[in-house]
XYZ file of C-alpha atoms in Angstrom:
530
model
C 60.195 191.404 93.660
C 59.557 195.335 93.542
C 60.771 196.037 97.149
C 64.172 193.615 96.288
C 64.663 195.354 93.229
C 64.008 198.919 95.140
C 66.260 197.663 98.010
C 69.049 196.429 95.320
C 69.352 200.066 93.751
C 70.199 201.696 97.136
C 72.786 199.049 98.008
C 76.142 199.348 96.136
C 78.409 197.158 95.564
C 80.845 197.795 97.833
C 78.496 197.959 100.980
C 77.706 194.239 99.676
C 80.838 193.153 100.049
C 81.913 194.616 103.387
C 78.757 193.073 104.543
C 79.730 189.563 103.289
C 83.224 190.346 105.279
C 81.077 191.088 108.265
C 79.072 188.177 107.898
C 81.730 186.166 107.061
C 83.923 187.444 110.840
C 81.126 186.798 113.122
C 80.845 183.581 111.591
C 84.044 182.343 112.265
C 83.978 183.974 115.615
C 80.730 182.032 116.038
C 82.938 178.927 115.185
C 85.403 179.505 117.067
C 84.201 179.822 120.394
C 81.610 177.250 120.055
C 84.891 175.204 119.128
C 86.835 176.413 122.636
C 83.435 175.888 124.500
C 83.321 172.290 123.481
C 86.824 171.551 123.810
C 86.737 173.013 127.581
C 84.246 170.544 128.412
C 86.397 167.524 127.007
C 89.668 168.693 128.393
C 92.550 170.996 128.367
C 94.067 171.663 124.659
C 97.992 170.598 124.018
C 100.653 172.082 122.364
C 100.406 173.658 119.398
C 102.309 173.506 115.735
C 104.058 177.038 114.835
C 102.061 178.569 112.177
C 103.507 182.316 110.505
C 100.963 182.501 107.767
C 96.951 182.954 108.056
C 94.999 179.807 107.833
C 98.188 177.630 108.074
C 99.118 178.266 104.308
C 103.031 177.765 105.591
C 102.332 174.464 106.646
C 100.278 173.000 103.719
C 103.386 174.859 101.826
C 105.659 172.538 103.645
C 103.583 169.262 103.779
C 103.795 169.498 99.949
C 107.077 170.432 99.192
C 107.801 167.548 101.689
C 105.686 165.295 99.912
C 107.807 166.393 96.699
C 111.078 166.296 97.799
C 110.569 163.068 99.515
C 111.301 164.217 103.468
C 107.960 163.773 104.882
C 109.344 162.041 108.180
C 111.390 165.251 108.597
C 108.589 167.367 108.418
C 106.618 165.357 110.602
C 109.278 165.244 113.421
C 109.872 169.247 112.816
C 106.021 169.858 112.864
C 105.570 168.016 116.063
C 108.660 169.848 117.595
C 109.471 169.420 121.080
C 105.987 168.284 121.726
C 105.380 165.812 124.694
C 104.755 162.799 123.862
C 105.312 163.560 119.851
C 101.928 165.059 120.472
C 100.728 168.279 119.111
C 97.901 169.885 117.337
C 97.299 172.537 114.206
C 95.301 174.499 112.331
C 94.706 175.007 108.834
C 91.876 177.083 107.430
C 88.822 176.344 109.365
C 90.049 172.929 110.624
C 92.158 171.396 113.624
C 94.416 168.879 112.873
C 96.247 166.448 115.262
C 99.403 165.005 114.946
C 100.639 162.200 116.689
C 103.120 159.664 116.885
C 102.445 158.468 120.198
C 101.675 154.339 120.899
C 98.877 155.065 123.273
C 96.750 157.519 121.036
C 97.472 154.816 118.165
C 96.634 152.309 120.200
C 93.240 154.147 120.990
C 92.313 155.381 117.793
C 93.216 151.861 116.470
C 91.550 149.692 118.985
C 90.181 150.813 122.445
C 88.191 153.722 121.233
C 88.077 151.986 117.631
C 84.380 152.985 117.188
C 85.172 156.767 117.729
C 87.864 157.011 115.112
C 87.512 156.058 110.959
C 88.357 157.244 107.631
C 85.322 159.958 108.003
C 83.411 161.495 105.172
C 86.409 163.980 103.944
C 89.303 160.979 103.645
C 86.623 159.060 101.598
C 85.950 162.101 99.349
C 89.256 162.871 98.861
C 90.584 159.890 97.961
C 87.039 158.701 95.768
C 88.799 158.954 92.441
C 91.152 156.090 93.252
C 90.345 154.384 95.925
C 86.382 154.190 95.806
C 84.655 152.415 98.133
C 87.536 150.191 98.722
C 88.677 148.710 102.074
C 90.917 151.506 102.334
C 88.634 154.120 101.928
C 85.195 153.237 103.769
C 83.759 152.526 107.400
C 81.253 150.901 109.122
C 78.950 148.483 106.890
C 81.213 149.136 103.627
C 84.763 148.342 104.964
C 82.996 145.441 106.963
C 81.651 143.807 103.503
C 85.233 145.109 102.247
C 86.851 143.130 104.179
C 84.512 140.014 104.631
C 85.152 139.786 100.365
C 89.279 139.597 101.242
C 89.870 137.640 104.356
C 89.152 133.845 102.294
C 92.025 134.964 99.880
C 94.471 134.887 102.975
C 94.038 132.020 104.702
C 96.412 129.659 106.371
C 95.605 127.384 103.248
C 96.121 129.202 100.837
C 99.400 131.040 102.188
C 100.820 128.125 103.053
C 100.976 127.031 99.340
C 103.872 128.483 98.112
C 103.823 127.427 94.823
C 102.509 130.703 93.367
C 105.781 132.209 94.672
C 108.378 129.993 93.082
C 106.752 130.083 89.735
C 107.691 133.519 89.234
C 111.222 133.036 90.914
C 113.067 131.258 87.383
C 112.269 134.385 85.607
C 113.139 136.854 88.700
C 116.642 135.117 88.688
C 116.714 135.629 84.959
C 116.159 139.681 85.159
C 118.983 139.858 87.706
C 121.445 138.069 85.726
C 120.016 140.487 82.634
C 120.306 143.806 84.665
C 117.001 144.738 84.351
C 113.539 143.286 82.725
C 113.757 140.990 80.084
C 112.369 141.461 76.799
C 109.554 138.921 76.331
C 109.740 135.393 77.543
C 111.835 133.849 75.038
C 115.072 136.144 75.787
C 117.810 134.180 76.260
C 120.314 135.362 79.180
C 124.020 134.137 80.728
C 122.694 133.477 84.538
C 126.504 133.459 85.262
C 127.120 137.172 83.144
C 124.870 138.821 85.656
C 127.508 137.482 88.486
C 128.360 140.724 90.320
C 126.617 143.315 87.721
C 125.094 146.492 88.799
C 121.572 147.062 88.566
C 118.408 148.579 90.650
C 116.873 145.213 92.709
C 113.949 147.287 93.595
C 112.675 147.958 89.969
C 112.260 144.370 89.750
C 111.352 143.189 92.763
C 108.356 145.710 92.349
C 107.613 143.910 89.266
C 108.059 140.399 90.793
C 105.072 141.175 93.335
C 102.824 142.360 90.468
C 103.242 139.305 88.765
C 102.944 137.171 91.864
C 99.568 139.211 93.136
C 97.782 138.978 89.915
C 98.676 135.334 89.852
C 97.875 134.521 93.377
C 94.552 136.667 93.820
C 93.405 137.381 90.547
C 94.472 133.986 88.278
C 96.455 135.403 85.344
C 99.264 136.886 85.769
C 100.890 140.328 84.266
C 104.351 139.359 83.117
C 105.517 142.490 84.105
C 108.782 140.953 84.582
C 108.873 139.955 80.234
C 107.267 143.366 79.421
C 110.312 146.394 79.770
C 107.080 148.932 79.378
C 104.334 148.686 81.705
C 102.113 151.106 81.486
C 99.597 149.886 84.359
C 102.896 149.899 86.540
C 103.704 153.433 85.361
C 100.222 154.623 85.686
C 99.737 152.769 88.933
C 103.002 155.189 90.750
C 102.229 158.402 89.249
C 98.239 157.962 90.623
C 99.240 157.118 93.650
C 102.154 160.500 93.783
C 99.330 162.862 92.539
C 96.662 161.683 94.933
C 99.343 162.152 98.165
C 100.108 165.296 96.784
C 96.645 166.261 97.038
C 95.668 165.103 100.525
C 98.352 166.910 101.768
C 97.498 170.030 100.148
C 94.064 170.325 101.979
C 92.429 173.522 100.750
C 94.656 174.198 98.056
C 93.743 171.216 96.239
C 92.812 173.028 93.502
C 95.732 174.295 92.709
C 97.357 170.871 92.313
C 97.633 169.922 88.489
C 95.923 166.856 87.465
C 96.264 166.003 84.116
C 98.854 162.966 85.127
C 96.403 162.118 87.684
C 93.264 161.391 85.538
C 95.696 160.570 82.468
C 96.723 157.789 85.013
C 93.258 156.902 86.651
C 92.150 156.247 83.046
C 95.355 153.573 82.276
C 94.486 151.976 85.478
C 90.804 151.904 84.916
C 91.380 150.241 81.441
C 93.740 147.760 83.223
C 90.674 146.789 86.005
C 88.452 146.150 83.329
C 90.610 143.557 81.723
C 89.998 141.536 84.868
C 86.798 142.920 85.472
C 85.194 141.622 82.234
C 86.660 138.132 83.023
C 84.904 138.093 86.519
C 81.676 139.121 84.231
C 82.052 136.255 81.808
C 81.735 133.706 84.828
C 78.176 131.943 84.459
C 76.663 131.553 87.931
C 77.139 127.367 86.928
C 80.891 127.955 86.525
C 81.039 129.551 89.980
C 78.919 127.138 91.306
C 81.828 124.218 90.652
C 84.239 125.856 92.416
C 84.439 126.410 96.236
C 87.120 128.545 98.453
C 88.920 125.092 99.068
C 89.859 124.317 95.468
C 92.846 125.139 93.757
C 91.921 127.268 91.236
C 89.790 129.390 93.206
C 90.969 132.988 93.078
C 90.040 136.172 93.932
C 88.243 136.953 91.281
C 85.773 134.062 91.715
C 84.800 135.725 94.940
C 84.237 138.979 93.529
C 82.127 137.393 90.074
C 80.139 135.847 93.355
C 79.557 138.791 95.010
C 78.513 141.370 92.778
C 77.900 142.318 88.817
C 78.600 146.118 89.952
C 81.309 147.344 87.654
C 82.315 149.784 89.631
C 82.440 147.517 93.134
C 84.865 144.892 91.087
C 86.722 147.841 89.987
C 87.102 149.287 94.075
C 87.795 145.889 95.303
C 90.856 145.271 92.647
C 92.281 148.465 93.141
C 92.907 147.725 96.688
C 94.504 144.233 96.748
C 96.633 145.389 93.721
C 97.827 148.351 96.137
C 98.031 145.750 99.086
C 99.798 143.137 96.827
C 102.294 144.525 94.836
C 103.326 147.677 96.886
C 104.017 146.800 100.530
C 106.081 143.787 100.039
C 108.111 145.129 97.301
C 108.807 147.905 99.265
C 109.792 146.185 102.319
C 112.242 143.209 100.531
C 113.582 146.884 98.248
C 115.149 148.211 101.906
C 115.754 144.426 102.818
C 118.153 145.073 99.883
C 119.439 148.091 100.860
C 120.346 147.120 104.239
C 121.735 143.920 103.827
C 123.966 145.587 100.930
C 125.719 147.529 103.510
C 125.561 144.753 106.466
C 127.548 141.793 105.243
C 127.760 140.081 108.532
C 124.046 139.744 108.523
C 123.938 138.788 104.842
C 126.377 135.775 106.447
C 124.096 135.056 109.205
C 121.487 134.556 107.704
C 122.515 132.656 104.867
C 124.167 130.012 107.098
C 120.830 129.792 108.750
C 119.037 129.283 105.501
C 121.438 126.545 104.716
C 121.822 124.801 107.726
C 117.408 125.004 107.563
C 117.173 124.136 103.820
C 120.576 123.448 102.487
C 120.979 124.959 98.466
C 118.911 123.366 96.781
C 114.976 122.260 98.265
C 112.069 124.803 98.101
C 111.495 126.013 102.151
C 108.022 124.806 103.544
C 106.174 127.299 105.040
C 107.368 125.466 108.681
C 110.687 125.884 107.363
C 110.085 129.977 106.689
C 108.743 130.048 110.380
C 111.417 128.531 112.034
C 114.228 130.652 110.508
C 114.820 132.786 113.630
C 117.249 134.779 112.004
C 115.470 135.505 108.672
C 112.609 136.363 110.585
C 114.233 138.926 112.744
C 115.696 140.722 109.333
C 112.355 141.110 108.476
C 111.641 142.232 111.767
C 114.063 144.919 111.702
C 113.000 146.251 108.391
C 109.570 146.577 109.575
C 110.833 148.513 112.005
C 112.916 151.271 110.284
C 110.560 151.266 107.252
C 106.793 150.260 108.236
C 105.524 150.030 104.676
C 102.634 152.732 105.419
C 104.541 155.239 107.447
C 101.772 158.072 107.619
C 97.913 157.156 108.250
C 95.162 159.030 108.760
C 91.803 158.690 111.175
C 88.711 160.751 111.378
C 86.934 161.289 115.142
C 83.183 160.290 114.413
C 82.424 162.260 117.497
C 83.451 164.671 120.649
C 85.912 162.543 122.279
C 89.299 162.361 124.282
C 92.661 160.752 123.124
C 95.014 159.414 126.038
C 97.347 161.546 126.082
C 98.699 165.070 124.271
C 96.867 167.558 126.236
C 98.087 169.983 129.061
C 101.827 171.845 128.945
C 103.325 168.562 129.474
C 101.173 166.300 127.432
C 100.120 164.071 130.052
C 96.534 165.138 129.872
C 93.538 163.354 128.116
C 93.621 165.547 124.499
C 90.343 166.715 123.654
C 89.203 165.822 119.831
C 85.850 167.137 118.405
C 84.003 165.341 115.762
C 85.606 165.554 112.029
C 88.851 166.595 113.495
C 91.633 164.838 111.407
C 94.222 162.708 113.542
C 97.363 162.165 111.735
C 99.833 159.463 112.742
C 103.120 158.529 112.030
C 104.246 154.503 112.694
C 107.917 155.292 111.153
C 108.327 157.993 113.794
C 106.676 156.171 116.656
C 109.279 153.100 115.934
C 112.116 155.102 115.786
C 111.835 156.789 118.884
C 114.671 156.790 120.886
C 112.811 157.126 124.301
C 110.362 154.306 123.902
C 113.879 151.961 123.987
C 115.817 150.046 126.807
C 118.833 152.035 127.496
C 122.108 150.468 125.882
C 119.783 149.246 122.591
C 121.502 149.786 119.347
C 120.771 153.025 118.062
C 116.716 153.211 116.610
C 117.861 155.214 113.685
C 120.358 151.808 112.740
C 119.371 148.335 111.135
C 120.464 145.653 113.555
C 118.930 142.262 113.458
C 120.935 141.262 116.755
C 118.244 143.602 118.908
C 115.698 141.227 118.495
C 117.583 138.041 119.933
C 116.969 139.631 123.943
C 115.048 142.463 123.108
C 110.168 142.359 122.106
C 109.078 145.390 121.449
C 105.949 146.658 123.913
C 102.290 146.565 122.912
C 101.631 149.026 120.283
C 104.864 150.307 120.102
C 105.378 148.128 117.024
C 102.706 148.058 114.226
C 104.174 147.173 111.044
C 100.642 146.163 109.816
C 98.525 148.667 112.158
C 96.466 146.990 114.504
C 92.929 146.548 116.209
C 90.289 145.632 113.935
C 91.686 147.059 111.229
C 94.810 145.226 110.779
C 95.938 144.208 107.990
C 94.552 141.022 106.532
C 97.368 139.933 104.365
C 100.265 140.111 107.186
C 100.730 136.676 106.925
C 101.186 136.457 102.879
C 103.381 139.492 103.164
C 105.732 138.074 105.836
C 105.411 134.647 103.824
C 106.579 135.962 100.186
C 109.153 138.191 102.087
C 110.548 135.512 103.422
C 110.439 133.172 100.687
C 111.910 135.284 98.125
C 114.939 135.818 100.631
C 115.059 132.596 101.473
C 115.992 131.203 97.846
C 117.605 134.317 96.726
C 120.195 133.606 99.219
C 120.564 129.934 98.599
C 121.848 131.102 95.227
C 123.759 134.349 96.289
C 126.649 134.606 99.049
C 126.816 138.501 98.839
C 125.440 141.706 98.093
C 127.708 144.485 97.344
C 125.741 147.941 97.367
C 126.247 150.989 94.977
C 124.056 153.521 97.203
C 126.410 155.091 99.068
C 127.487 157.298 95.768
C 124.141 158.099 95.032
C 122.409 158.781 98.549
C 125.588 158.988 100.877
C 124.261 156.295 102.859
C 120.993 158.143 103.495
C 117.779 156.563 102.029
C 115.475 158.680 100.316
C 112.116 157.584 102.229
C 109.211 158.490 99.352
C 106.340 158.298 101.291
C 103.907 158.248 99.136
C 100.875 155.827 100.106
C 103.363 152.919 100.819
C 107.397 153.854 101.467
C 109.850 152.934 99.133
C 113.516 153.704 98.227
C 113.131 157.220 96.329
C 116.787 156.573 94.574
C 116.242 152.771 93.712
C 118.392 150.066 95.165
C 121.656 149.956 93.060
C 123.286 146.421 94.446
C 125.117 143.383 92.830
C 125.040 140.278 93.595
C 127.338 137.516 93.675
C 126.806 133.702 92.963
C 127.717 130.785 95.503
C 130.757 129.255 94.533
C 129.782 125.943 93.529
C 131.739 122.944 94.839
């Protein structure tokens, strides 16, 4: 210790720190050609995003702001540039980013290289605090038993019974005709007052798919559609804003406040446990009379089954809650907004529900199917407004993607382990080059393209793809279609109020799932009855 201490009295404080600057340089020139070395040997580099700040501070600046002010698909398309292929790559700080929005590096990270890509260590750190060890959030043996716990939940049986759907419709139809959500079960409402009234459809239709996923997967449901104050709802938003916020800022995490964010985490934790200590109070002799064929089976059943882990139940519900409520709400919200401003489809469609169902009789999940029409709304909605526009994959080693690298982009890209791979379905699907020419414009909603007109492989994935696609597709397309279906056996029109507030431009928050950022501001208007 004498010859440290001797050493220390010699060396100022200042020579310590230029020598910790030193250090620090030939370190991340170390780093840097090491990097360039083992990029050479996978292939030749591709364009790159315009940076004017050290460490890429301008573009975390602008992927936050973005994420604020609700224009993330802006950004994306101005980050990528003039990119081939909507190709390019970036750094900021220490690490390389990729962003892409092309269909064969999806398609590769996705599926044909599907082992090389995943969430990766830093995605699952990043997003611990909410989503755990969720499906959302893990790889390899994790998302496998993930996803092993959800599949039974959506099978062809238990889609198919669409019971759990209408049960929630009587009081949907009652919060239209109110305006808004009611105020406790027993409110009495004039279905015929609400007859061409203003009000936001997306507010409830949000609330609609809470009640209907905590009914359908979890066996009691939240009345969120009776209770004008949900704080689980409330909490459940403002978690979910926060936490984008904060993968986007990268580095500067930090700097993000969080108060809201735990404030919220705690709200939705309390709400979990509700359900949680349910699954807890299931003797192993109650489980044991129930089996994934019966009626009552739910969700929760399969969770009380699989584990006592507090925290696993609490993982597991925060991702079919996100999966249940979020995506089709969204999707049926801009089914709203579109149709509002489309009344020729509006008329289509409802002759086809008609002639299918007439006014009156509940459709069969055949009937939902068969509706060519319907199904090509949906379709299109899909299209212009894939519920999770921006996703995220992790290389797990050196590897290649298809295409990006070179001047032109036609080049295999080279991707070293860790580096982040961001991709971007909304701008993939919207591209005007990856369309037959004379196709209605890919910025416009128009059913009619999908009479003569199937998209290529992987140049359409609503619900991603490869092994990772989504599980509950078919109970998403199902409800969306359901809840259309009978809306518009009672309603002939939809007149829409966005134009004054948006100027016929839909705010896209991107958040985790898209949704309208300005609400959906329609009325509707009742059949004439004969």
């Amino acid at each position: 210790m004498g010859l440290i201490e001797t050493a220390l009295d010699y060396v100022s404080i200042k020579s310590a720190l230029i020598l910790l600057v030193v250090v620090y340089v030939l370190r991340w020139i170390y780093i840097r050609i090491d990097e360039a070395t083992r990029l050479r040997r996978l292939g030749v580099r591709g364009p790159r995003v315009k940076s004017y700040l050290p460490f890429g501070i301008d573009i975390i600046k602008k992927q936050v702001t973005s994420t604020i002010k609700h224009s993330n698909y802006e950004n994306f398309l101005h980050l990528i540039g003039t990119a081939p292929d909507y190709t390019a790559e970036a750094r900021i700080f220490e690490r390389r980013v990729v962003l892409t929005a092309d269909p064969e590096n999806i398609k590769a990270i996705l599926a044909t290289q599907f082992p090389e890509f995943g969430k990766g260590e830093q995605f699952h750190r990043e997003w611990y605090d909410f989503l755990g060890d969720s499906i959302f959030a893990t790889d390899g043996q994790l998302w496998h038993a993930s996803r092993q716990l959800l599949r039974p939940q959506f099978s062809r049986e238990r889609i198919s019974d669409l019971h759990c759907f209408e049960s929630h419709l009587e009081t949907f139809f009652k919060a239209v005709a109110n305006g808004g959500v009611l105020n406790g079960e027993e409110q009495h409402v004039d279905i015929e007052a609400g007859n061409g009234k203003p009000f936001d459809i997306s507010d409830i239709l949000f609330r609609y798919t809470l009640d209907v996923a905590t009914d359908f997967l979890l066996g009691m449901d939240v009345q969120s559609l009776t209770t004008p104050r949900q704080p689980f709802a409330d909490a459940f938003n403002e978690v979910q804003r926060v936490q984008n916020i904060l993968a986007r800022a990268g580095a500067l995490r930090a700097f993000v406040p969080k108060k809201s964010f735990r404030d919220g985490l705690r709200v939705v934790n309390e709400f979990c446990n509700i359900y949680i200590d349910r699954a807890l109070r299931l003797s192993p002799e109650e489980l044991a009379t129930k089996t994934k064929s019966d009626q009552g089976y739910t969700f929760l059943h399969e969770l009380a089954s699989f584990t006592r882990d507090r925290k696993v139940l609490r993982d597991q519900l925060i991702a079919v809650l996100l999966a249940g409520r979020d995506t089709t709400a969204s999707t049926l919200s801009f089914a709203f907004y579109e149709l509002g401003r489309h009344p020729e489809a509006v008329r289509k469609m409802r002759r086809e529900i008609i002639d299918t169902v007439g006014l009156d009789r509940t459709p069969t999940y055949t009937d939902l199917k068969s509706m060519k029409y319907l199904q090509n709304v949906i379709n299109e909605i899909l299209r212009l407004y894939p519920a999770v526009p921006f996703n995220v994959r992790t290389a797990l080693k050196d590897t290649t993607l298809p295409r990006g690298g070179g001047p032109d982009g036609t080049l295999p890209l080279p991707v070293l382990k860790d580096t982040a791979i961001a991709y971007s379905t909304l701008a993939m699907q919207r591209r005007a080059d990856l369309y037959p020419a004379g196709a209605p414009d890919p910025q416009a909603f128009s059913p009619e393209r999908w009479s003569d007109w199937q998209p290529r492989p992987w140049q359409y994935i609503p619900f991603n793809g490869g092994p990772r696609i989504c599980i509950g597709q078919q109970f998403a397309l199902t409800e969306m279609a359901y809840v259309l279906t009978r809306i518009f056996q009672r309603y002939e029109r939809v007149e829409s109020f966005m134009h004054e507030i948006d100027g016929g431009r839909p705010k896209l928050k991107a958040e985790i799932v898209i949704q309208p950022g300005d609400g959906v501001k329609v009325a509707l208007w009742e059949a004439k009855k004969e």
